[in-house]
Amino acid sequence: MTDVTAGAAAADMRGSPDLAVRMEGVNKWYGAFHALKNIELSVQRGERIVICGPSGSGKSTLIRCINQLETIRDGRIVVDGYDLTGSKKNVDLVRQETGMVFQQFNLFPHMTVLENCTLAPMKVRGVSRAEAETTARKYLERVRIPEQADKYPAQLSGGQQQRVAIARALCMNPKIMLFDEPTSALDPEMVKEVLDTMIDLASEGMTMLCVTHEMGFARQVADRVIFMDRGEILEMGTPDAFFGNPQNERLKTFLGQIS
Amino acid sequence: MPLIRPFGLPEFWIILMAAQWTIALSAIAFAGGGLGGLLTALARVSDSRWLRGLSTGFIRLFQGTPLLMQLFLVFFGMNILGLAINPWVAAAVALTLHASAFLGEIWRGCIEAVPSGQREAATALGLRYVNRMRYVVLPQASRIAVAPTVGFLVQLIKGTSLAAIIGFTELTRQGQIINNATFSPFAVFGSVAVIYFMLCWPLSVLARRMEFRFSRSAVR
Ligand SMILES: Nc1ncnc2c1ncn2[C@@H]1O[C@H](COP(=O)(O)OP(=O)(O)OP(=O)(O)O)[C@@H](O)[C@H]1O
Ligand SMILES: [Mg+2]
């Protein structure tokens, strides 16, 4: 970890470092629209969380608050011990430690796969090109597309692009991975290759928050499943309880619709 | 009665040589306007309301007034500020400001045309503002910007002809001078027009070529 003096200084800014994410009384408005209502959520290190719910329920907004792609009006978010409230420095640190995978991949189209993967390590962490490329090739190997390193994103299939996006995030060596419907934009035959990659990642102990409607994935991988509707967390539980014995009426309706 | 000389090759040569001042003025205005335009465009899309307001006002001012008035205001404004009246400096300053405003507005559109997901992905990777712009947003925006930018450069080259009115001897003014000596307006201004065309036309061709190349390299 850090050396002794830095560790002591950091201890002041850091509360409960045992938790990966803590959200307390988080409220988010888009103008007059109340998008997140009093969110309370604690995520342990190594925990795998799946978030589901109807369209517009605030799932994306919730996970985008964790790396501050969205700012909140009130409440507190602490990620890996760094309090995000009012500290630009902590926001920067948290973004470096948090990987995010988007529905639309969002690869940089003017860069090769390899360049996509080396940009942030070189510019943010300041590692050398050689080291960044070695790391990038290692992760491209892990998502099983090492041979695509020199291609441009547009030359790859959707499933391959999303695996590059996962590799790109992993190259920053994140402690937490956020997934926002990573398979929703994919053709059905490509969903599995991306889910398999995510399952691999989960088996290695990565802390993961995934917005997804892949309930098979949720049953297999999740420690907890969360149901959101209209900006609220309405139910949260182990997959067995969540799917086997749902309590909330809207969740029952929702599960009836998607299965 | 002054002696009227005929319009011949020497006169054409004098006009052609004046084109270097047109080119120089265009180049200065384009270089200065490139820098000013980039800053204006970045201010236009920034998070700061103050910068956005300032840059918007600057753009509106220059878009809403004729270039000739901008030249006059800078030219006579320099006098009021106690600076020596110098058509060269006045023309360069006025055209630079003009180009900054127009390029700022053109490039703002190009920056905004880059999908917001690109910025978000860069942000999520921990890249801060300068690197996000430099490596992710601006390279993509610049591909979109090539054609309208060259289009504006052509306008700018033609716009430098107005500097003749404040007494800067470039292509148009040299034409006027030669015409006063030869009284062959059709031949003189025909030559001037042909020279403008030879400056501007290759740029239009270049713009089309580059657009084609980029559209091929960035198929999505
Ligand atoms: N930038 C924005 N401005 C205004 N309203 C927004 C904005 N982003 C999201 N919203 C609104 O906030 C609500 C929650 O949006 P969010 O994207 O978090 O939903 P979601 O659960 O991810 O939905 P989906 O399944 O469709 O992705 C929606 O009603 C949406 O219209
Ligand atoms: Mg969403």
Coordinates of C-alpha atoms and ligand atoms in Angstrom, one line a residue:
Chain A
M1 CA 0.0 0.0 0.0
T2 CA 1.2 3.5 0.8
D3 CA 4.3 4.4 2.8
V4 CA 3.8 5.3 6.5
T5 CA 3.6 9.2 6.3
A6 CA 1.3 9.2 3.2
G7 CA -0.7 6.5 4.9
A8 CA -1.2 8.6 8.0
A9 CA -2.2 11.7 6.0
A10 CA -4.6 9.6 3.9
A11 CA -6.2 8.2 7.0
D12 CA -7.7 11.6 7.7
M13 CA -9.5 11.7 4.4
R14 CA -10.5 8.1 4.5
G15 CA -13.4 6.7 6.4
S16 CA -14.1 2.9 6.8
P17 CA -11.7 1.6 4.2
D18 CA -13.2 -1.8 4.5
L19 CA -16.0 -0.8 2.2
A20 CA -15.6 -0.4 -1.5
V21 CA -18.5 2.0 -1.9
R22 CA -20.8 3.7 0.6
M23 CA -23.7 5.9 -0.4
E24 CA -25.6 7.7 2.4
G25 CA -28.8 9.6 1.8
V26 CA -27.9 10.3 -1.9
N27 CA -30.3 12.5 -3.8
K28 CA -30.0 13.5 -7.4
W29 CA -32.1 15.9 -9.4
Y30 CA -32.1 16.6 -13.1
G31 CA -33.7 20.0 -13.0
A32 CA -37.0 19.5 -11.3
F33 CA -36.8 15.7 -11.8
H34 CA -35.9 13.7 -8.7
A35 CA -33.8 10.9 -10.3
L36 CA -32.3 9.3 -7.1
K37 CA -34.2 9.3 -3.8
N38 CA -32.4 8.8 -0.5
I39 CA -30.1 6.0 -1.8
E40 CA -28.4 4.0 1.0
L41 CA -26.0 1.4 -0.3
S42 CA -22.8 -0.2 1.1
V43 CA -20.7 -2.4 -1.1
Q44 CA -18.0 -4.7 0.5
R45 CA -14.7 -5.2 -1.2
G46 CA -14.9 -8.1 -3.6
E47 CA -18.7 -8.0 -3.6
R48 CA -20.6 -8.4 -6.9
I49 CA -23.8 -6.4 -7.1
V50 CA -26.3 -6.6 -9.9
I51 CA -28.8 -3.7 -10.3
C52 CA -32.0 -4.1 -12.3
G53 CA -35.2 -2.3 -12.8
P54 CA -37.4 -0.7 -15.4
S55 CA -36.2 1.8 -17.9
G56 CA -35.8 5.3 -16.4
S57 CA -35.6 4.0 -12.8
G58 CA -32.2 5.6 -12.2
K59 CA -29.9 2.6 -12.5
S60 CA -27.4 4.3 -14.8
T61 CA -27.6 7.5 -12.7
L62 CA -26.8 5.5 -9.6
I63 CA -23.6 3.9 -10.9
R64 CA -22.5 7.1 -12.7
C65 CA -22.6 8.9 -9.3
I66 CA -19.9 6.5 -8.1
N67 CA -17.3 7.9 -10.4
Q68 CA -18.9 11.3 -10.5
L69 CA -20.0 11.3 -14.1
E70 CA -23.0 12.7 -12.4
T71 CA -22.8 15.1 -9.4
I72 CA -25.3 14.8 -6.6
R73 CA -27.2 17.5 -4.8
D74 CA -27.0 16.0 -1.3
G75 CA -25.9 12.9 0.5
R76 CA -22.5 11.4 0.8
I77 CA -20.5 9.0 -1.4
V78 CA -17.4 7.3 -0.2
V79 CA -15.5 5.1 -2.6
D80 CA -12.5 3.1 -1.5
G81 CA -12.3 5.3 1.6
Y82 CA -12.3 8.5 -0.5
D83 CA -15.1 10.9 0.3
L84 CA -16.3 12.4 -3.0
T85 CA -18.2 15.3 -1.4
G86 CA -16.5 18.5 -2.4
S87 CA -13.1 17.1 -3.1
K88 CA -11.9 17.4 -6.7
K89 CA -8.7 15.6 -5.7
N90 CA -10.6 12.6 -4.3
V91 CA -12.8 12.5 -7.4
D92 CA -9.7 12.2 -9.6
L93 CA -8.3 9.5 -7.4
V94 CA -11.6 7.6 -7.4
R95 CA -11.8 7.8 -11.2
Q96 CA -8.4 6.2 -11.5
E97 CA -9.4 3.3 -9.3
T98 CA -12.8 2.8 -10.9
G99 CA -13.2 1.2 -14.3
M100 CA -16.4 1.7 -16.3
V101 CA -17.9 -0.2 -19.2
F102 CA -20.7 1.5 -21.2
Q103 CA -23.6 0.1 -23.2
Q104 CA -22.3 1.8 -26.3
F105 CA -18.7 0.7 -25.7
N106 CA -17.4 4.3 -26.2
L107 CA -14.1 3.2 -27.6
F108 CA -12.0 6.0 -29.1
P109 CA -12.6 5.5 -32.8
H110 CA -9.4 7.3 -33.9
M111 CA -7.1 5.1 -32.0
T112 CA -6.2 1.4 -32.4
V113 CA -7.2 -1.1 -29.8
L114 CA -3.8 -1.0 -28.3
E115 CA -3.8 2.8 -28.2
N116 CA -7.2 2.8 -26.5
C117 CA -5.7 0.6 -23.8
T118 CA -2.5 2.5 -23.3
L119 CA -3.8 6.1 -23.3
A120 CA -4.9 6.4 -19.7
P121 CA -2.1 4.4 -18.1
M122 CA 0.4 6.6 -19.9
K123 CA -1.3 10.0 -19.4
V124 CA -2.9 9.4 -16.0
R125 CA -0.5 7.1 -14.3
G126 CA 2.6 8.2 -16.2
V127 CA 3.8 4.7 -17.1
S128 CA 6.1 4.3 -20.0
R129 CA 4.8 3.3 -23.4
A130 CA 6.6 -0.1 -23.3
E131 CA 5.1 -0.9 -19.9
A132 CA 1.6 0.3 -20.9
E133 CA 1.7 -1.9 -24.0
T134 CA 2.8 -5.0 -22.1
T135 CA 0.0 -4.5 -19.7
A136 CA -2.5 -3.8 -22.5
R137 CA -1.4 -7.0 -24.3
K138 CA -1.8 -9.0 -21.1
Y139 CA -5.4 -7.8 -20.7
L140 CA -6.3 -8.2 -24.4
E141 CA -5.1 -11.8 -23.9
R142 CA -7.3 -12.1 -20.9
V143 CA -10.4 -10.9 -22.8
R144 CA -9.3 -13.3 -25.6
I145 CA -8.6 -10.8 -28.4
P146 CA -4.8 -10.4 -28.4
E147 CA -4.7 -10.6 -32.2
Q148 CA -6.9 -7.4 -32.6
A149 CA -4.4 -5.1 -30.9
D150 CA -3.5 -3.1 -34.0
K151 CA -7.0 -2.8 -35.5
Y152 CA -9.4 0.2 -35.2
P153 CA -12.6 -0.3 -33.2
A154 CA -14.7 0.1 -36.3
Q155 CA -13.1 -3.1 -37.7
L156 CA -14.3 -5.2 -34.7
S157 CA -17.6 -6.9 -33.9
G158 CA -19.7 -5.5 -31.1
G159 CA -18.7 -8.2 -28.8
Q160 CA -15.1 -7.7 -29.5
Q161 CA -15.4 -4.0 -29.0
Q162 CA -17.0 -4.5 -25.6
R163 CA -14.2 -6.8 -24.6
V164 CA -11.7 -4.2 -25.6
A165 CA -13.6 -1.7 -23.5
I166 CA -13.3 -4.1 -20.6
A167 CA -9.6 -4.6 -21.2
R168 CA -9.1 -0.8 -21.5
A169 CA -10.7 -0.3 -18.1
L170 CA -8.6 -3.1 -16.6
C171 CA -5.4 -1.6 -17.8
M172 CA -5.8 1.1 -15.1
N173 CA -5.7 -1.7 -12.6
P174 CA -9.0 -0.6 -11.0
K175 CA -10.3 -1.8 -7.7
I176 CA -13.9 -1.4 -8.7
M177 CA -15.6 -2.1 -12.0
L178 CA -18.9 -0.5 -13.0
F179 CA -20.9 -1.9 -15.9
D180 CA -23.9 -0.1 -17.4
E181 CA -25.9 -2.6 -19.5
P182 CA -22.7 -3.9 -21.2
T183 CA -24.6 -6.4 -23.3
S184 CA -27.7 -4.5 -24.2
A185 CA -26.3 -3.1 -27.5
L186 CA -25.0 -6.5 -28.6
D187 CA -26.4 -9.0 -31.1
P188 CA -27.6 -12.1 -29.1
E189 CA -24.8 -14.3 -30.3
M190 CA -22.2 -11.9 -28.8
V191 CA -23.8 -11.6 -25.4
K192 CA -22.2 -14.7 -24.1
E193 CA -18.6 -13.8 -24.9
V194 CA -19.0 -10.6 -22.9
L195 CA -20.7 -12.2 -20.0
D196 CA -18.0 -14.9 -19.9
T197 CA -15.4 -12.2 -19.6
M198 CA -17.3 -10.6 -16.8
I199 CA -17.7 -14.0 -15.0
D200 CA -13.9 -14.5 -15.3
L201 CA -13.4 -11.1 -13.7
A202 CA -15.9 -11.9 -10.9
S203 CA -14.1 -15.1 -10.2
E204 CA -10.8 -13.2 -9.7
G205 CA -12.4 -11.2 -6.8
M206 CA -13.1 -7.9 -8.6
T207 CA -15.6 -5.6 -6.9
M208 CA -18.3 -5.2 -9.5
L209 CA -21.5 -3.2 -9.8
C210 CA -23.4 -4.3 -12.9
V211 CA -26.6 -2.8 -14.3
T212 CA -27.9 -5.6 -16.4
H213 CA -31.1 -7.5 -17.2
E214 CA -29.2 -10.8 -17.7
M215 CA -30.8 -12.7 -14.9
G216 CA -28.8 -15.8 -15.6
F217 CA -25.6 -13.8 -14.9
A218 CA -27.2 -12.3 -11.8
R219 CA -28.0 -15.8 -10.4
Q220 CA -24.6 -17.1 -11.2
V221 CA -22.4 -14.3 -10.1
A222 CA -24.1 -11.8 -7.9
D223 CA -23.7 -11.6 -4.1
R224 CA -26.6 -9.2 -4.0
V225 CA -29.3 -8.1 -6.5
I226 CA -30.8 -4.7 -6.3
F227 CA -34.2 -3.7 -7.7
M228 CA -34.7 0.0 -8.5
D229 CA -37.8 1.8 -9.5
R230 CA -38.5 5.5 -9.9
G231 CA -35.2 6.5 -8.3
E232 CA -35.5 4.3 -5.2
I233 CA -34.0 1.0 -4.1
L234 CA -37.0 -1.1 -3.4
E235 CA -35.5 -4.4 -2.8
M236 CA -32.0 -5.8 -2.2
G237 CA -31.0 -9.4 -1.4
T238 CA -29.1 -12.6 -2.4
P239 CA -30.1 -14.0 -5.8
D240 CA -32.0 -16.8 -4.0
A241 CA -34.1 -14.5 -2.0
F242 CA -34.4 -11.9 -4.7
F243 CA -35.7 -14.3 -7.4
G244 CA -37.1 -17.1 -5.2
N245 CA -39.0 -14.9 -2.7
P246 CA -39.4 -11.4 -3.9
Q247 CA -41.3 -9.1 -1.4
N248 CA -42.0 -5.9 -3.3
E249 CA -45.1 -5.9 -5.6
R250 CA -43.4 -3.9 -8.3
L251 CA -40.4 -6.3 -8.3
K252 CA -42.8 -9.3 -8.7
T253 CA -44.4 -7.6 -11.7
F254 CA -41.0 -6.7 -13.1
L255 CA -39.7 -10.3 -12.7
G256 CA -42.9 -11.5 -14.4
Q257 CA -42.3 -9.3 -17.4
I258 CA -38.6 -10.1 -18.0
S259 CA -38.6 -13.9 -17.5
Chain B
M1 CA -3.1 65.0 -68.7
P2 CA -1.3 62.1 -67.2
L3 CA 0.2 59.5 -69.5
I4 CA -1.9 56.4 -69.8
R5 CA 0.2 53.4 -70.1
P6 CA -1.2 50.2 -71.6
F7 CA -2.0 47.1 -69.5
G8 CA 0.8 44.6 -70.3
L9 CA 2.9 41.9 -68.7
P10 CA 4.8 44.2 -66.4
E11 CA 1.6 45.5 -65.0
F12 CA 0.2 42.0 -64.5
W13 CA 3.5 41.1 -62.8
I14 CA 3.0 44.0 -60.3
I15 CA -0.5 42.8 -59.5
L16 CA 0.7 39.2 -59.1
M17 CA 3.4 40.3 -56.7
A18 CA 0.9 42.1 -54.6
A19 CA -0.8 38.7 -54.0
Q20 CA 2.0 37.9 -51.6
W21 CA 0.5 40.5 -49.2
T22 CA -2.9 38.9 -49.6
I23 CA -1.3 35.6 -48.7
A24 CA 0.6 37.0 -45.8
L25 CA -2.4 38.8 -44.4
S26 CA -4.5 35.6 -44.8
A27 CA -1.8 33.5 -43.2
I28 CA -1.5 35.8 -40.2
A29 CA -5.2 36.1 -39.7
F30 CA -5.6 32.3 -40.1
A31 CA -2.8 31.5 -37.7
G32 CA -3.9 34.0 -35.1
G33 CA -7.5 33.1 -35.7
G34 CA -6.7 29.5 -35.3
L35 CA -5.3 30.1 -31.8
G36 CA -8.0 32.6 -30.9
G37 CA -10.7 30.3 -32.4
L38 CA -9.5 27.3 -30.4
L39 CA -9.6 29.3 -27.2
T40 CA -13.0 30.8 -28.1
A41 CA -14.4 27.3 -28.9
L42 CA -13.1 25.9 -25.7
A43 CA -14.6 28.8 -23.7
R44 CA -17.9 28.2 -25.5
V45 CA -18.1 24.6 -24.3
S46 CA -16.6 25.1 -20.9
D47 CA -18.3 24.6 -17.6
S48 CA -17.8 28.2 -16.6
R49 CA -20.9 30.3 -17.2
W50 CA -18.7 33.4 -17.2
L51 CA -16.4 32.1 -20.0
R52 CA -19.4 30.9 -22.0
G53 CA -21.0 34.3 -21.8
L54 CA -17.9 36.2 -22.8
S55 CA -17.1 34.0 -25.7
T56 CA -20.7 34.0 -26.9
G57 CA -20.7 37.8 -26.8
F58 CA -17.5 38.0 -28.8
I59 CA -18.8 35.6 -31.5
R60 CA -22.2 37.4 -31.8
L61 CA -20.4 40.8 -32.1
F62 CA -18.2 39.7 -34.9
Q63 CA -20.9 37.7 -36.7
G64 CA -23.4 40.5 -36.5
T65 CA -21.3 43.3 -38.0
P66 CA -19.7 43.7 -41.4
L67 CA -16.1 42.9 -41.8
L68 CA -15.5 46.3 -43.2
M69 CA -16.8 47.9 -40.0
Q70 CA -14.5 45.7 -38.0
L71 CA -11.6 46.9 -40.1
F72 CA -12.7 50.5 -39.6
L73 CA -13.1 50.2 -35.9
V74 CA -9.7 48.6 -35.3
F75 CA -8.1 51.1 -37.7
F76 CA -9.5 54.2 -36.2
G77 CA -9.6 52.7 -32.7
M78 CA -5.8 52.4 -32.8
N79 CA -5.7 56.1 -33.4
I80 CA -7.9 56.9 -30.4
L81 CA -5.7 54.6 -28.3
G82 CA -2.8 56.8 -29.4
L83 CA -1.1 54.2 -31.5
A84 CA 0.3 55.1 -34.9
I85 CA -2.1 54.4 -37.7
N86 CA -0.7 51.4 -39.6
P87 CA -3.0 49.7 -42.2
W88 CA -0.9 46.5 -42.0
V89 CA -1.3 46.1 -38.3
A90 CA -4.9 47.2 -38.3
A91 CA -5.8 44.7 -41.0
A92 CA -3.9 41.9 -39.3
V93 CA -5.6 42.6 -35.9
A94 CA -9.1 43.0 -37.3
L95 CA -8.9 39.9 -39.5
T96 CA -7.4 37.9 -36.6
L97 CA -10.3 38.9 -34.3
H98 CA -12.8 38.2 -37.1
A99 CA -11.3 34.7 -37.8
S100 CA -11.1 33.9 -34.1
A101 CA -14.9 34.5 -33.7
F102 CA -15.9 32.6 -36.8
L103 CA -13.5 29.7 -36.3
G104 CA -14.5 29.6 -32.6
E105 CA -18.1 29.1 -33.6
I106 CA -17.3 26.6 -36.3
W107 CA -15.1 24.6 -34.0
R108 CA -17.6 24.8 -31.1
G109 CA -20.0 22.9 -33.4
C110 CA -17.4 20.3 -34.2
I111 CA -16.5 19.7 -30.6
E112 CA -20.1 19.3 -29.7
A113 CA -20.6 16.9 -32.5
V114 CA -18.2 14.4 -30.8
P115 CA -20.6 12.0 -28.9
S116 CA -20.7 12.8 -25.2
G117 CA -19.9 9.1 -24.5
Q118 CA -16.3 9.8 -25.7
R119 CA -15.8 12.5 -23.1
E120 CA -17.5 10.3 -20.4
A121 CA -15.3 7.3 -21.3
A122 CA -12.2 9.5 -21.0
T123 CA -13.4 11.0 -17.8
A124 CA -14.1 7.5 -16.4
L125 CA -10.6 6.5 -17.2
G126 CA -9.3 9.3 -15.0
L127 CA -8.1 11.6 -17.8
R128 CA -8.4 15.2 -16.8
Y129 CA -9.7 18.1 -18.8
V130 CA -6.5 18.9 -20.9
N131 CA -5.7 15.3 -21.8
R132 CA -9.4 14.6 -22.4
M133 CA -9.5 17.4 -24.9
R134 CA -6.1 16.8 -26.4
Y135 CA -6.2 13.1 -27.0
V136 CA -9.9 12.3 -27.2
V137 CA -12.2 15.1 -28.1
L138 CA -10.1 17.5 -30.3
P139 CA -8.7 14.8 -32.6
Q140 CA -12.2 13.6 -33.4
A141 CA -13.5 17.2 -33.7
S142 CA -10.7 18.1 -36.1
R143 CA -11.8 15.5 -38.6
I144 CA -15.2 17.0 -38.8
A145 CA -13.7 20.5 -38.8
V146 CA -11.5 20.2 -41.9
A147 CA -14.1 21.0 -44.6
P148 CA -15.8 24.0 -42.9
T149 CA -12.4 25.4 -41.8
V150 CA -11.0 25.4 -45.3
G151 CA -14.3 26.9 -46.4
F152 CA -13.8 29.7 -44.0
L153 CA -10.2 30.2 -45.0
V154 CA -11.4 30.8 -48.6
Q155 CA -13.8 33.4 -47.2
L156 CA -11.0 34.9 -45.2
I157 CA -8.7 35.2 -48.3
K158 CA -11.5 37.0 -50.2
G159 CA -12.2 39.1 -47.1
T160 CA -8.7 40.5 -47.1
S161 CA -9.6 42.5 -50.2
L162 CA -11.5 44.9 -47.8
A163 CA -8.1 45.9 -46.3
A164 CA -7.6 47.8 -49.5
I165 CA -10.2 50.3 -48.2
I166 CA -8.0 51.2 -45.2
G167 CA -5.1 51.6 -47.5
F168 CA -3.3 48.4 -47.2
T169 CA -1.7 47.5 -50.6
E170 CA -2.6 43.9 -51.2
L171 CA -4.0 42.3 -54.4
T172 CA -7.2 44.4 -54.7
R173 CA -5.6 47.7 -53.9
Q174 CA -2.7 47.1 -56.3
G175 CA -5.3 46.4 -58.9
Q176 CA -6.9 49.8 -58.2
I177 CA -3.5 51.5 -58.5
I178 CA -2.7 49.8 -61.7
N179 CA -6.2 50.6 -63.1
N180 CA -5.7 54.3 -62.3
A181 CA -2.6 54.2 -64.5
T182 CA -3.9 52.0 -67.3
F183 CA -7.7 52.7 -67.4
S184 CA -8.2 49.1 -68.4
P185 CA -10.6 48.0 -65.6
F186 CA -11.8 44.8 -67.3
A187 CA -8.3 43.5 -67.9
V188 CA -7.0 44.6 -64.5
F189 CA -9.9 43.4 -62.3
G190 CA -10.2 40.3 -64.5
S191 CA -6.6 39.5 -63.6
V192 CA -7.2 40.2 -60.0
A193 CA -10.2 37.9 -59.9
V194 CA -8.2 35.1 -61.7
I195 CA -5.4 35.4 -59.0
Y196 CA -8.0 35.2 -56.2
F197 CA -9.5 32.2 -57.9
M198 CA -6.1 30.5 -58.2
L199 CA -5.5 31.0 -54.5
C200 CA -8.9 29.8 -53.4
W201 CA -9.8 27.0 -55.8
P202 CA -6.9 24.6 -54.8
L203 CA -8.0 25.0 -51.2
S204 CA -11.5 23.8 -52.0
V205 CA -10.1 20.8 -53.8
L206 CA -7.8 20.1 -50.9
A207 CA -10.7 20.3 -48.5
R208 CA -12.7 17.8 -50.5
R209 CA -9.7 15.4 -50.6
M210 CA -9.1 15.5 -46.9
E211 CA -12.7 15.0 -46.1
F212 CA -12.7 11.9 -48.2
R213 CA -9.5 10.6 -46.6
F214 CA -10.9 11.1 -43.1
S215 CA -14.2 9.6 -43.9
R216 CA -12.5 6.5 -45.1
S217 CA -10.2 6.2 -42.0
A218 CA -13.0 6.7 -39.5
V219 CA -15.8 4.6 -40.8
R220 CA -18.1 3.7 -38.0
Ligands
LIG1 N1 -29.0 14.3 -18.4 C1 -30.3 14.2 -18.0 N2 -31.1 15.2 -18.0 C2 -32.4 15.1 -17.6 N3 -32.9 13.9 -17.2 C3 -32.2 12.8 -17.2 C4 -30.8 12.9 -17.6 N4 -30.3 11.6 -17.5 C5 -31.3 10.9 -17.1 N5 -32.4 11.5 -16.9 C6 -33.7 11.0 -16.4 O1 -33.4 10.4 -15.2 C7 -34.2 9.2 -15.1 C8 -33.2 8.0 -14.7 O2 -32.3 7.9 -15.8 P1 -31.3 6.6 -15.9 O3 -30.6 6.8 -17.2 O4 -30.6 6.6 -14.7 O5 -32.3 5.4 -16.0 P2 -32.0 3.9 -16.2 O6 -32.6 3.2 -15.1 O7 -30.6 3.7 -16.5 O8 -32.8 3.6 -17.5 P3 -32.5 2.7 -18.8 O9 -32.8 1.2 -18.4 O10 -33.4 3.2 -19.9 O11 -31.0 2.9 -19.1 C9 -34.9 9.0 -16.4 O12 -36.2 9.3 -16.2 C10 -34.2 9.9 -17.3 O13 -35.1 10.4 -18.2
MG2 MG -29.4 3.2 -18.2

